XYZ file of C-alpha atoms in Angstrom:
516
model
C 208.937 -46.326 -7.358
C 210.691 -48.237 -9.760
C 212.766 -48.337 -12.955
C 213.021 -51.366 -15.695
C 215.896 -52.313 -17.201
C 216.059 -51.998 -21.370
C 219.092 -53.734 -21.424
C 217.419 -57.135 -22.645
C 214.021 -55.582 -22.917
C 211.297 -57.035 -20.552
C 209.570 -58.940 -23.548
C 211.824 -61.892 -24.161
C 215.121 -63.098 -22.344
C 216.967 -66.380 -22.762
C 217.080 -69.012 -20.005
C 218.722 -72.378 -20.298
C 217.490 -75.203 -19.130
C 214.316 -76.227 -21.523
C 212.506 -72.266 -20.318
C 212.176 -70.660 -23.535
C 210.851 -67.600 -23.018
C 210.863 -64.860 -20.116
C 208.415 -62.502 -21.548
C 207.798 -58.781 -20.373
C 204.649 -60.712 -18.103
C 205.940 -63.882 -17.431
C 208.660 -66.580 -17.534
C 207.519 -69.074 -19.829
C 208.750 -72.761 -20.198
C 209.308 -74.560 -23.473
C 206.064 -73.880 -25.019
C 202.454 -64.764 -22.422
C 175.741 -54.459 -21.623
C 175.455 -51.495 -19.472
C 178.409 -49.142 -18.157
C 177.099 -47.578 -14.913
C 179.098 -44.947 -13.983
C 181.103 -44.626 -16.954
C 183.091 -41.462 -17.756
C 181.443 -38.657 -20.089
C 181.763 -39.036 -23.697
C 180.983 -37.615 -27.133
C 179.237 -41.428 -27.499
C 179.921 -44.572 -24.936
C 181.318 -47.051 -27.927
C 184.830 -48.538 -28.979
C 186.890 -45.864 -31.220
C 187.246 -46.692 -34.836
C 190.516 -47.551 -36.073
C 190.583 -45.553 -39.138
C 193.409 -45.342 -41.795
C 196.335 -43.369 -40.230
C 194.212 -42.052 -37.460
C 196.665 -42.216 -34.234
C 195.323 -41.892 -30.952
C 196.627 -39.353 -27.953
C 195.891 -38.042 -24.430
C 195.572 -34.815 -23.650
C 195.658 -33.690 -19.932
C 193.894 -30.615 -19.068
C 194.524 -28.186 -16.097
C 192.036 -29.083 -13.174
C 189.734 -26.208 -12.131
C 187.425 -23.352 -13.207
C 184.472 -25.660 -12.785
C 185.258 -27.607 -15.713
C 185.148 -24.933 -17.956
C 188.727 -25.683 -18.891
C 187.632 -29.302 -20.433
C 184.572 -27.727 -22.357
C 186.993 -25.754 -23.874
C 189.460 -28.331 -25.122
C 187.201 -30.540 -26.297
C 186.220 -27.529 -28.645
C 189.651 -26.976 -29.187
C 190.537 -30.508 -30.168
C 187.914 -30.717 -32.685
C 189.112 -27.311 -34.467
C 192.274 -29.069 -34.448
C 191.444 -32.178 -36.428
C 190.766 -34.636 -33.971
C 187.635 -36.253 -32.532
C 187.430 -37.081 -28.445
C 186.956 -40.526 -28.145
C 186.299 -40.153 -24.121
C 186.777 -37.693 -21.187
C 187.644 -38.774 -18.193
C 186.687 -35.377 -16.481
C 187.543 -37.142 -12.959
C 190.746 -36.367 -13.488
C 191.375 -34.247 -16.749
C 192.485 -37.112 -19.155
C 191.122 -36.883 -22.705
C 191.964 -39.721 -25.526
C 191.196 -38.390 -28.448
C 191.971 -39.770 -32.176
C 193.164 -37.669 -35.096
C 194.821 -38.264 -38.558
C 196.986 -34.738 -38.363
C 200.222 -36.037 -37.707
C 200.856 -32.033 -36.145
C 197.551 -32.669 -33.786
C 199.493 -33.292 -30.835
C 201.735 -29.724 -31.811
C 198.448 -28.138 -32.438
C 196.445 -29.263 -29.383
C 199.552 -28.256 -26.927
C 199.414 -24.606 -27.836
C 195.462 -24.118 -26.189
C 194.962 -22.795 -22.895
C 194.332 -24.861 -20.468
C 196.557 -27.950 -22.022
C 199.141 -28.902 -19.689
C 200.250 -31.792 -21.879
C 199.624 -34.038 -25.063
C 200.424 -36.753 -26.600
C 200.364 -39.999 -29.098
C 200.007 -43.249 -27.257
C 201.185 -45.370 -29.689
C 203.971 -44.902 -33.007
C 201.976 -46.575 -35.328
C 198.621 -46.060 -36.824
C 195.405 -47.636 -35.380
C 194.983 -50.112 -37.579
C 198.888 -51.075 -37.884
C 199.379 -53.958 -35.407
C 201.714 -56.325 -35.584
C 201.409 -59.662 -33.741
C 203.396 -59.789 -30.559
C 201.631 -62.835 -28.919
C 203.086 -64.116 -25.814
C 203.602 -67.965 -25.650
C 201.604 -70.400 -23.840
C 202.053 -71.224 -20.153
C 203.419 -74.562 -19.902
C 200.069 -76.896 -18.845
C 200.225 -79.289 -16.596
C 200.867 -82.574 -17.102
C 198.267 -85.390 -16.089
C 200.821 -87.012 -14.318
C 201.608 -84.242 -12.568
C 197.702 -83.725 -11.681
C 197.778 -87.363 -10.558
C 200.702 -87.370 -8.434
C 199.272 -84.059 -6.924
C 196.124 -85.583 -6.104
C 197.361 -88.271 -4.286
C 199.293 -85.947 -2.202
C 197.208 -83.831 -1.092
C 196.443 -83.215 2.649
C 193.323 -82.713 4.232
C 192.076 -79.260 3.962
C 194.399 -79.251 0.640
C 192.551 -78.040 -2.792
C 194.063 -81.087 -5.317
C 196.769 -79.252 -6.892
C 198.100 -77.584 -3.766
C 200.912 -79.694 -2.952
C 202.330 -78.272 -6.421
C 202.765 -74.238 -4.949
C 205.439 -74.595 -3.230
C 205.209 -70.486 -3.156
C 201.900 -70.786 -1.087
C 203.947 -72.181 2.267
C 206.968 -69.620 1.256
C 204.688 -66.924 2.211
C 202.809 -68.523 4.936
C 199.813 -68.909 3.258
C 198.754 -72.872 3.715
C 198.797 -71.165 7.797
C 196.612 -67.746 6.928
C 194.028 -70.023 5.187
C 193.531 -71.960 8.795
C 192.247 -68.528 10.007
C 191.101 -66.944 6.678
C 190.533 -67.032 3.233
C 189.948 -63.363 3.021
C 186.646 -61.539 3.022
C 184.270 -61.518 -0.129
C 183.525 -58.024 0.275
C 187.398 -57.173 -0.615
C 187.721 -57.130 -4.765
C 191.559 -57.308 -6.513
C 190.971 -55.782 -9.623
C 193.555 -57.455 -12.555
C 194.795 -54.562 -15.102
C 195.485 -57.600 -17.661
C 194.409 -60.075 -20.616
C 191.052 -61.263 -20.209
C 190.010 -63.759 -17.594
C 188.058 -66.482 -17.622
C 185.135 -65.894 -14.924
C 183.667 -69.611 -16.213
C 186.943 -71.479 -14.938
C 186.004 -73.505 -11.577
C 188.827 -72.059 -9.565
C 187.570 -68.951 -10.446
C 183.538 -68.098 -10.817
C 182.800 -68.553 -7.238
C 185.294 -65.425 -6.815
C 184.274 -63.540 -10.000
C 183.481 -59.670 -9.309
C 181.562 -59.306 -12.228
C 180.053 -55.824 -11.212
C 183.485 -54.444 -10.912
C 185.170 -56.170 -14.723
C 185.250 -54.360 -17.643
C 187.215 -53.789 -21.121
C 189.238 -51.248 -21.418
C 190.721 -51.803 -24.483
C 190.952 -48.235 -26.565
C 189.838 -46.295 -23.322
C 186.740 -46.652 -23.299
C 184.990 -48.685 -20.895
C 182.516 -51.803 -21.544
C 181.057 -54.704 -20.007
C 178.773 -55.878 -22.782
C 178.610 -59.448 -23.992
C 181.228 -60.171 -20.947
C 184.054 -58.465 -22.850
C 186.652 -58.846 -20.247
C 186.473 -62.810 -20.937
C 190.019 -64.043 -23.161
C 189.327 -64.162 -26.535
C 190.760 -66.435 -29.494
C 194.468 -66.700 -29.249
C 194.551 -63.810 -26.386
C 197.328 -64.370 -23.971
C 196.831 -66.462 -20.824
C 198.662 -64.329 -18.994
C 195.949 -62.503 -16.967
C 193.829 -65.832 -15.947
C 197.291 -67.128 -14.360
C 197.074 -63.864 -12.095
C 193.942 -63.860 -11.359
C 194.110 -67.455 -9.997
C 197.349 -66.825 -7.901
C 195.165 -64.033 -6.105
C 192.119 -65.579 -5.864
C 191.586 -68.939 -6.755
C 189.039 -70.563 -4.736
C 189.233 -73.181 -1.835
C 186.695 -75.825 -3.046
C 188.905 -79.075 -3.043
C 190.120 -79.076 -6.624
C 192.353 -77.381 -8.875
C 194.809 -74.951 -7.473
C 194.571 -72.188 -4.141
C 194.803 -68.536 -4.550
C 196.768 -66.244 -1.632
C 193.724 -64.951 -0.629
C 190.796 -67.753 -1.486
C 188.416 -65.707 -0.069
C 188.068 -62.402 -2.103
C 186.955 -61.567 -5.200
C 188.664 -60.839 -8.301
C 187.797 -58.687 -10.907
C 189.153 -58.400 -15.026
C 190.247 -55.249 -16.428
C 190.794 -55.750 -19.570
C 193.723 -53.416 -20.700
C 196.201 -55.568 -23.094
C 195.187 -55.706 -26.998
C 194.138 -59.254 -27.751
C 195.718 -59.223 -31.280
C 199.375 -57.238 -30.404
C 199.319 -57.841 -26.402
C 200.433 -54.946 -26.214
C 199.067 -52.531 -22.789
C 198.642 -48.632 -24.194
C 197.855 -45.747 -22.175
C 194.714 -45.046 -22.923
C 193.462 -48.741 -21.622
C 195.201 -48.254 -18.311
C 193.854 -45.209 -17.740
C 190.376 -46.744 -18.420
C 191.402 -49.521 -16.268
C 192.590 -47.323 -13.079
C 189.563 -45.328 -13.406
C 187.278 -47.871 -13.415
C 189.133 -49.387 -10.798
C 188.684 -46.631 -8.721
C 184.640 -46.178 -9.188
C 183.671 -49.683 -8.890
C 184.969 -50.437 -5.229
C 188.254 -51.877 -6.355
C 190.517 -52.617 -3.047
C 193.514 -53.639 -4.809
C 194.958 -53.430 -8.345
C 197.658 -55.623 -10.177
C 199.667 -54.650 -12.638
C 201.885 -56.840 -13.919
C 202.888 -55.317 -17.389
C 204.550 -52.004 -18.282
C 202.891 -48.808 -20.498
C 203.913 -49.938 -23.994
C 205.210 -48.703 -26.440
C 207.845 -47.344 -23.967
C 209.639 -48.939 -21.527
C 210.885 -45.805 -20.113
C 208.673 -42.895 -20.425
C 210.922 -39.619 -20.420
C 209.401 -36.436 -19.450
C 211.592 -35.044 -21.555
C 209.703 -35.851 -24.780
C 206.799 -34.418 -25.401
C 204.607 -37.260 -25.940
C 206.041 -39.243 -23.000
C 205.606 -36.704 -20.978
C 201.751 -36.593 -21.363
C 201.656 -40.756 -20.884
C 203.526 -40.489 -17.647
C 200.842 -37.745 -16.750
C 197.911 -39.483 -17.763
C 198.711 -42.680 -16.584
C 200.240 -40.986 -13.086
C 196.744 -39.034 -12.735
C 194.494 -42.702 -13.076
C 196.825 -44.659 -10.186
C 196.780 -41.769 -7.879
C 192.674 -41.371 -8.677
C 192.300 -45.027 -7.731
C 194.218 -44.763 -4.748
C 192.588 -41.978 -3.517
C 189.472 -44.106 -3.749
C 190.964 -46.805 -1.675
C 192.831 -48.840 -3.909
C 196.569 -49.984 -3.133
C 198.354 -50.412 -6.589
C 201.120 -53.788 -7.270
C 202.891 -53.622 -9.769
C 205.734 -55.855 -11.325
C 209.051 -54.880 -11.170
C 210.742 -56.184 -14.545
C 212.649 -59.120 -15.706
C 215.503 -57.910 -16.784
C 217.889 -59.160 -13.922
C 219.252 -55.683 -13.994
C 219.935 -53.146 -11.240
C 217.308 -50.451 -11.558
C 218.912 -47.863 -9.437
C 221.812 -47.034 -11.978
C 221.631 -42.850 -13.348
C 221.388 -44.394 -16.987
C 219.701 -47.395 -18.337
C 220.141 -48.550 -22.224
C 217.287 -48.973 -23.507
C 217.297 -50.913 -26.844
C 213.353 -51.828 -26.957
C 211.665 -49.019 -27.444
C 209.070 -48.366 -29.307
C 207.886 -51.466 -29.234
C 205.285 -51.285 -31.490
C 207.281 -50.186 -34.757
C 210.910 -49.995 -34.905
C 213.104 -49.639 -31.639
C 215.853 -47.286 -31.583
C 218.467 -47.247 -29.125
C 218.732 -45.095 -26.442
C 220.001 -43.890 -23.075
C 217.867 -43.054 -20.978
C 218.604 -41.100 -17.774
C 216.560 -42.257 -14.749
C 215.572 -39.562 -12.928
C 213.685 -38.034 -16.061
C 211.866 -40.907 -17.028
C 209.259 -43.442 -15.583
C 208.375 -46.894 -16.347
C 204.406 -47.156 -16.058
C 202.747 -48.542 -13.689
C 205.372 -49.058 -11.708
C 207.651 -46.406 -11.291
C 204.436 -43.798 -10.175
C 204.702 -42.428 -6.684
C 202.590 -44.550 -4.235
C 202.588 -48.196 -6.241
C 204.104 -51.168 -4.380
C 206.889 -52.105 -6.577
C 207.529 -56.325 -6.100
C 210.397 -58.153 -7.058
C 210.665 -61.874 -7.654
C 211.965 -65.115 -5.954
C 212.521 -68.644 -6.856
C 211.737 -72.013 -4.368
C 214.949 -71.642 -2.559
C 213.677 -67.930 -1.500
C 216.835 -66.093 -3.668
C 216.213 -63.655 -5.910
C 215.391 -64.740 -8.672
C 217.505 -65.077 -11.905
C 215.443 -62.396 -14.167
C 214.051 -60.123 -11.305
C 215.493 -56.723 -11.306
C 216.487 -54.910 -8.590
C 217.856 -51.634 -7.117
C 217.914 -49.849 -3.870
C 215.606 -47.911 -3.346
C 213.661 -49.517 -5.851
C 212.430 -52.252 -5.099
C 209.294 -52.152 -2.054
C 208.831 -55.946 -1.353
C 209.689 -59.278 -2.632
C 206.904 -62.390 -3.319
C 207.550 -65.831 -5.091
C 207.702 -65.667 -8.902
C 209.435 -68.508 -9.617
C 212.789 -69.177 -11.748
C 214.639 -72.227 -13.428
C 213.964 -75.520 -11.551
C 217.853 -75.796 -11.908
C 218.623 -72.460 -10.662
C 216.256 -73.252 -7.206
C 214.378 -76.672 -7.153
C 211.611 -76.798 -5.011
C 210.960 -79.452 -2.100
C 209.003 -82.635 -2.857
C 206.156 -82.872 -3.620
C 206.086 -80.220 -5.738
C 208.330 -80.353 -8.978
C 209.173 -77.034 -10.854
C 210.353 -73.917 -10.073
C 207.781 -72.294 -11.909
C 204.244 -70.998 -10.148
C 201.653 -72.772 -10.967
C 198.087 -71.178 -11.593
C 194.551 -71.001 -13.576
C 194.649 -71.101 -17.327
C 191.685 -70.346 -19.600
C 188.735 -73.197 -20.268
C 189.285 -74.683 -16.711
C 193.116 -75.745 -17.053
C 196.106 -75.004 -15.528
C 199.493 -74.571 -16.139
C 203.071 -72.284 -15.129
C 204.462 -69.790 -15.522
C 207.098 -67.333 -13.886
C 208.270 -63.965 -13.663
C 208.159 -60.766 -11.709
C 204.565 -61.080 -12.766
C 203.721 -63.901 -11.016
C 205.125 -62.375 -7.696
C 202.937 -58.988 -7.834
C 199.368 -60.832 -7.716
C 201.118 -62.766 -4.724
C 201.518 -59.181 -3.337
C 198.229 -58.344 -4.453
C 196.933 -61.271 -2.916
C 198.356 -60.410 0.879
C 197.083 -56.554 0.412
C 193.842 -58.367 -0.352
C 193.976 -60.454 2.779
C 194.993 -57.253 5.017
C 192.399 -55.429 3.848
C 189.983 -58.189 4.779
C 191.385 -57.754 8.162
C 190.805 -54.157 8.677
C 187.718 -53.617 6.120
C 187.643 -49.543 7.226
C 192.112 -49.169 6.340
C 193.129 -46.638 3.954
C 195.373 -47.389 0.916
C 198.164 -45.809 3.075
C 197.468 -47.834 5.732
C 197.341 -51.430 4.156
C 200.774 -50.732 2.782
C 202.412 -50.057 5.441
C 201.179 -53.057 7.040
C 201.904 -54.416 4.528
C 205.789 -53.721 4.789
C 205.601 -53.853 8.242
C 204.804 -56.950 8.414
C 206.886 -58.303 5.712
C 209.761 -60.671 7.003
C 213.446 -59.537 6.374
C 215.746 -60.746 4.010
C 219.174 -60.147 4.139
C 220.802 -59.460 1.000
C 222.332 -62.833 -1.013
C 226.237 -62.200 -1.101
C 227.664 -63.197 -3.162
C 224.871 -63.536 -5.892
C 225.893 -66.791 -8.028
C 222.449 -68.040 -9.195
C 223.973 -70.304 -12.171
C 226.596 -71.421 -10.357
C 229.315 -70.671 -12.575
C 231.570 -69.370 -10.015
C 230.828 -65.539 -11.219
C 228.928 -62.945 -9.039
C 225.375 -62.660 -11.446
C 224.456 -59.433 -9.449
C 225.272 -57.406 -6.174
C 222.668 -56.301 -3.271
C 223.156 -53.168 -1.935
C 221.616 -52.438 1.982
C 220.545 -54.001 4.988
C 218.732 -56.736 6.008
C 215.752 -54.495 6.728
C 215.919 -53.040 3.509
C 217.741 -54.175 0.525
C 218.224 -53.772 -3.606
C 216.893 -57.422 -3.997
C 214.290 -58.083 -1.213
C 213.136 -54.651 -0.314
C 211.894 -54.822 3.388
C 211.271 -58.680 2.849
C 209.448 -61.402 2.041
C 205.383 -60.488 1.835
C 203.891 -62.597 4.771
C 200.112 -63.923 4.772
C 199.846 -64.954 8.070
C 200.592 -61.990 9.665
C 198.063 -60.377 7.335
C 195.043 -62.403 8.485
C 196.837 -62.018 12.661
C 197.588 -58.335 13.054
């Protein structure tokens, strides 16, 4: 479990340097058909966004042979609102209504154990939140690469540095990972078309989420029109394929599927998407899930509040449904280079998708999503020099395992060849380009789960994660912490080697993965 920090928020932070932007998903240099098995609903199709309709969960008590959801749906209707879809699986309704006192209403019937809005704003009140560009890389760079590269090397390799930091480049010399093994990406779109990643592309198992409902017609999950790159770069760290070109995924021999889940136009992630996503997740043979995001509009999600509450069950009710199917859940852990094991946490971004009103929230009430929910693999970040890296949070406790994100090329350069600090990965329309953040080390998690899992095809979620920390390699704690080098401590690791606020039980290992 894990808790963000809201003391910078996780969607933009200042770096020096020429990095412009460390979003909520990523650090970012100087320039973020048929539905088989589909859930019951009312009708299968993408809920309107009508006038000052909002949209809510409501979480039903399991039981009485699903009597109890007949009932609510009934109920929800009476009280002005119109069920969008039912996840009866695990007794999650979204629902739309234009009574702001719906959500009042709709907790008073039997058989409601909790409701809520999703988002503070209307339906069809977005505001543009786009997340920049990934820087691209250069043709020189591309070049220089090229000429580089070692036999058995894709063409771009000797630029991921982070590949060798996890013991990767020695994993692939005994496996890429099994095709049967899928890493589902709870994300943007991705690209299935790019090179580096069709041969990979689980398109069985990809879907959009986006408003809850689940579709796969006219390949929705694909990036649309100004849509953030953000999921195609962590899709390609996972599973970008061996073939001689381009870049090399962790695991180069699994597939990847997209699951849609963050609103082209706002890119923003709302509960009702993850949910979908999970879910889907969990029917469609999904091994392993990445989420590198949090639940918006809240950063924290305080069970306190009434409509928080029902998010943090919803959301809580989808992750542990996938993993009971098999899945292991990543998750990011936050860029907020702030210690995530304090009692109480300012939070000074929330809602994000209206006006954001400070608060203090106390952490043992409330939840950042994904993340935080029992059972997810919570991953910090480090840079090239294998330190924490500037933005990652931490905490003890907190934080499960540590993979490369990246960070500042003048906070930790990497060795020659390779040139930034920043990961490089797949972009949309067969580029590529990097990025960095606590977002960028989850899929590298993802990407080891993926390659464990390919080891022992008949493990449990359980199981692959604690292979997964078991075989992680220890890092002792970074004392003092002076990342900038400005003579002043930048944070303090609390623990032992085996276990620590800024590593967890270590660095994620690959070889290992593919050996034991």
């Amino acid at each position: 479990m894990t808790r963000h920090s809201a003391s910078f928020g996780r969607r933009a932070l200042a770096l020096p340097l020429g990095v412009a932007v460390v979003s909520a998903l990523a650090f970012l240099p100087g320039t973020a058909a048929a539905q088989p098995d589909a859930p019951s609903a009312p009708a299968a199709q993408q809920p309107k966004a009508e006038g000052s309709a909002m949209s809510y969960v409501v979480n039903v008590r399991a039981g009485h042979g699903g009597w109890t959801a007949k009932y609510v749906k009934k109920a929800i209707a009476k009280a002005g609102g119109e069920v969008v879809i039912a996840y009866d699986q695990i007794g999650v309704i979204v629902a739309h209504s234009s009574d702001p006192d719906f959500a009042k209403k709709i907790r008073q019937v039997k058989g409601v154990q909790s409701a809520g809005a999703t988002r503070t704003t209307p339906l069809s009140a977005q505001s543009s939140d786009d997340i920049d560009a990934a820087r691209p890389l250069s043709a020189k760079e591309a070049r220089a690469a090229a000429g580089s590269a070692a036999d058995g090397q894709d063409e771009l390799e000797p630029l991921q540095w982070d590949l060798p930091a996890i013991k990767a480049d020695q994993a692939h010399k005994e496996s890429l990972g099994s095709p049967k093994v899928t890493v589902g990406v709870l994300d943007s779109g991705v690209d299935d078309t790019h090179p580096d990643i069709a041969p990979n592309f689980d398109r069985n198992a990809s879907a959009s989420c986006l408003g809850g409902v689940p579709t796969q017609k006219d390949n929705a999950w694909r990036p649309v029109a100004k849509e953030s790159d953000h999921g195609m770069h962590v899709a390609g760290t996972i599973a970008a394929a061996k073939n001689g070109t381009g870049v090399t995924g962790v695991a180069p021999g699994v597939k990847v599927a997209s699951l849609k889940v963050a609103e082209p136009a706002t890119g923003l992630y709302y509960t009702e998407a993850v949910v979908c996503g999970f879910v889907w997740a969990a029917e469609h043979g999904v091994d392993v899930t990445n989420s590198s995001y949090y639940t918006d509009p809240w950063l924290f999600n305080c069970r306190t509040d009434d409509d928080q509450r029902a998010l943090v069950d919803a959301v809580g009710r989808a992750s542990r449904y996938a993993e009971r199917k098999g899945a292991v859940n990543v998750a990011a852990a936050g860029n907020a280079k702030t210690d995530l094991a304090q009692e109480e946490i300012v939070d000074k971004s929330s809602p994000n998708d209206s006006t954001p009103v400070e608060r203090t929230i106390k952490t043992a009430d409330c939840f950042d999503l994904p993340s935080q929910l029992p059972g997810v693999v919570t991953v910090s970040s480090t840079g090239a020099k294998g330190l924490k890296s500037s933005f990652s949070n931490y905490g003890k406790g907190v934080i499960d395992i540590t993979a490369p994100g990246g960070d500042s090329t003048a906070f930790q350069k990497p060795q020659p060849p390779a040139t930034s600090g920043l990961i490089l990965s797949t972009l949309p329309g067969g580029k590529f380009g990097y990025k960095a953040g606590t977002s960028m080390a989850s899929p590298h998690a993802a990407g080891v789960a993926a390659l464990i899992k390919s080891a022992h095809p008949k493990a449990s979620a359980a199981r692959v994660k604690a292979l997964l920390y078991r075989q992680a390699d220890a890092v002792p704690c970074t004392d003092p912490y002076d990342i900038d080098g400005d003579g002043k401590v930048d944070a303090v690791c609390e623990g032992g080697k085996n276990r620590n606020g800024f590593y967890g039980v270590g660095m994620i290992d690959a070889l290992d993965a593919v050996r034991k």
